[in-house]
mmCIF file of C-alpha atoms in Angstrom:
data_model
loop_
_atom_site.group_PDB
_atom_site.id
_atom_site.type_symbol
_atom_site.label_atom_id
_atom_site.label_comp_id
_atom_site.label_asym_id
_atom_site.label_seq_id
_atom_site.Cartn_x
_atom_site.Cartn_y
_atom_site.Cartn_z
ATOM 1 C CA MET E 1072 -191.028 -38.258 10.502
ATOM 2 C CA SER E 1073 -191.319 -41.230 12.828
ATOM 3 C CA THR E 1074 -194.680 -42.725 13.794
ATOM 4 C CA PHE E 1075 -194.083 -41.606 17.390
ATOM 5 C CA MET E 1076 -193.513 -37.996 16.309
ATOM 6 C CA LYS E 1077 -196.598 -38.040 14.055
ATOM 7 C CA SER E 1078 -198.676 -39.388 16.942
ATOM 8 C CA ARG E 1079 -197.283 -36.775 19.296
ATOM 9 C CA GLN E 1080 -198.026 -33.975 16.808
ATOM 10 C CA ALA E 1081 -201.582 -35.282 16.292
ATOM 11 C CA SER E 1082 -202.090 -35.339 20.078
ATOM 12 C CA LYS E 1083 -200.841 -31.753 20.316
ATOM 13 C CA TRP E 1084 -203.312 -30.554 17.672
ATOM 14 C CA SER E 1085 -206.142 -32.527 19.290
ATOM 15 C CA ALA E 1086 -205.435 -30.838 22.624
ATOM 16 C CA ILE E 1087 -205.333 -27.402 20.992
ATOM 17 C CA SER E 1088 -208.605 -28.088 19.155
ATOM 18 C CA LEU E 1089 -210.288 -29.263 22.355
ATOM 19 C CA ALA E 1090 -209.104 -26.188 24.250
ATOM 20 C CA MET E 1091 -210.431 -23.916 21.498
ATOM 21 C CA ALA E 1092 -213.785 -25.735 21.421
ATOM 22 C CA ILE E 1093 -214.163 -25.389 25.197
ATOM 23 C CA GLY E 1094 -213.267 -21.712 24.982
ATOM 24 C CA LEU E 1095 -215.769 -21.089 22.199
ATOM 25 C CA ALA E 1096 -218.515 -23.025 23.993
ATOM 26 C CA SER E 1097 -218.040 -21.050 27.183
ATOM 27 C CA GLY E 1098 -218.069 -17.829 25.144
ATOM 28 C CA VAL E 1099 -221.360 -18.774 23.520
ATOM 29 C CA ALA E 1100 -222.913 -19.516 26.908
ATOM 30 C CA ALA E 1101 -222.191 -15.953 28.047
ATOM 31 C CA ALA E 1102 -223.066 -14.353 24.695
ATOM 32 C CA GLY E 1103 -226.490 -12.980 25.680
ATOM 33 C CA MET E 1104 -229.302 -13.306 23.147
ATOM 34 C CA MET E 1105 -229.321 -15.822 20.297
ATOM 35 C CA ASP E 1106 -231.870 -16.179 17.498
ATOM 36 C CA VAL E 1107 -232.817 -19.767 16.664
ATOM 37 C CA LYS E 1108 -234.136 -21.376 13.477
ATOM 38 C CA LEU E 1109 -235.590 -24.883 13.463
ATOM 39 C CA SER E 1110 -235.894 -26.872 10.244
ATOM 40 C CA GLY E 1111 -235.484 -30.409 8.972
ATOM 41 C CA ASP E 1112 -232.262 -29.592 7.154
ATOM 42 C CA GLN E 1113 -230.614 -28.900 10.514
ATOM 43 C CA GLU E 1114 -231.233 -32.450 11.732
ATOM 44 C CA VAL E 1115 -228.505 -35.097 11.535
ATOM 45 C CA PRO E 1116 -229.106 -36.641 9.124
ATOM 46 C CA ALA E 1117 -231.093 -33.901 7.380
ATOM 47 C CA VAL E 1118 -234.788 -34.680 6.776
ATOM 48 C CA LYS E 1119 -237.549 -33.148 4.671
ATOM 49 C CA SER E 1120 -240.251 -31.763 6.935
ATOM 50 C CA ALA E 1121 -243.101 -29.265 6.789
ATOM 51 C CA GLY E 1122 -242.321 -28.443 10.431
ATOM 52 C CA ALA E 1123 -240.350 -25.322 11.252
ATOM 53 C CA GLY E 1124 -239.744 -22.923 14.079
ATOM 54 C CA SER E 1125 -238.002 -19.753 15.123
ATOM 55 C CA GLY E 1126 -237.406 -17.743 18.239
ATOM 56 C CA SER E 1127 -234.840 -16.242 20.548
ATOM 57 C CA ILE E 1128 -233.047 -17.506 23.645
ATOM 58 C CA THR E 1129 -231.287 -15.332 26.217
ATOM 59 C CA VAL E 1130 -228.600 -16.514 28.627
ATOM 60 C CA GLY E 1131 -228.210 -14.127 31.547
ATOM 61 C CA ASP E 1132 -224.940 -13.210 33.238
ATOM 62 C CA ASP E 1133 -226.017 -15.447 36.141
ATOM 63 C CA GLY E 1134 -226.519 -18.440 33.801
ATOM 64 C CA SER E 1135 -230.318 -18.189 33.733
ATOM 65 C CA VAL E 1136 -231.980 -19.125 30.433
ATOM 66 C CA SER E 1137 -235.186 -17.626 29.038
ATOM 67 C CA GLY E 1138 -236.768 -17.333 25.649
ATOM 68 C CA SER E 1139 -239.567 -18.102 23.278
ATOM 69 C CA VAL E 1140 -239.861 -20.377 20.250
ATOM 70 C CA THR E 1141 -242.786 -20.520 17.824
ATOM 71 C CA ALA E 1142 -243.353 -23.825 16.010
ATOM 72 C CA THR E 1143 -245.424 -24.439 12.862
ATOM 73 C CA GLY E 1144 -246.391 -27.644 11.071
ATOM 74 C CA PHE E 1145 -246.151 -29.859 14.173
ATOM 75 C CA THR E 1146 -247.098 -29.970 17.846
ATOM 76 C CA PRO E 1147 -243.998 -29.675 20.057
ATOM 77 C CA THR E 1148 -243.830 -31.957 23.086
ATOM 78 C CA ALA E 1149 -240.340 -31.229 24.457
ATOM 79 C CA ALA E 1150 -237.285 -29.049 23.875
ATOM 80 C CA HIS E 1151 -233.591 -28.910 24.688
ATOM 81 C CA ILE E 1152 -230.665 -26.594 24.048
ATOM 82 C CA HIS E 1153 -227.284 -27.491 22.544
ATOM 83 C CA MET E 1154 -224.311 -25.368 23.461
#
């Protein structure tokens, strides 16, 4: 297979992957309630920490976000959500 054809095939799969990721992300945003777990092993890179947390977040049909998270082993100062 020529380099051009390999590049074209790679571009095709990249586009398909991007489309799937966008579709999945938009599906998650409308999914309703999601339980969350916070721990050092979820950081990038993973860290050892006595801090932890858990809770639930709800995304309404209108895009509103509400929820509650309980943290232990540290004092939270800010929060953000990844989709």
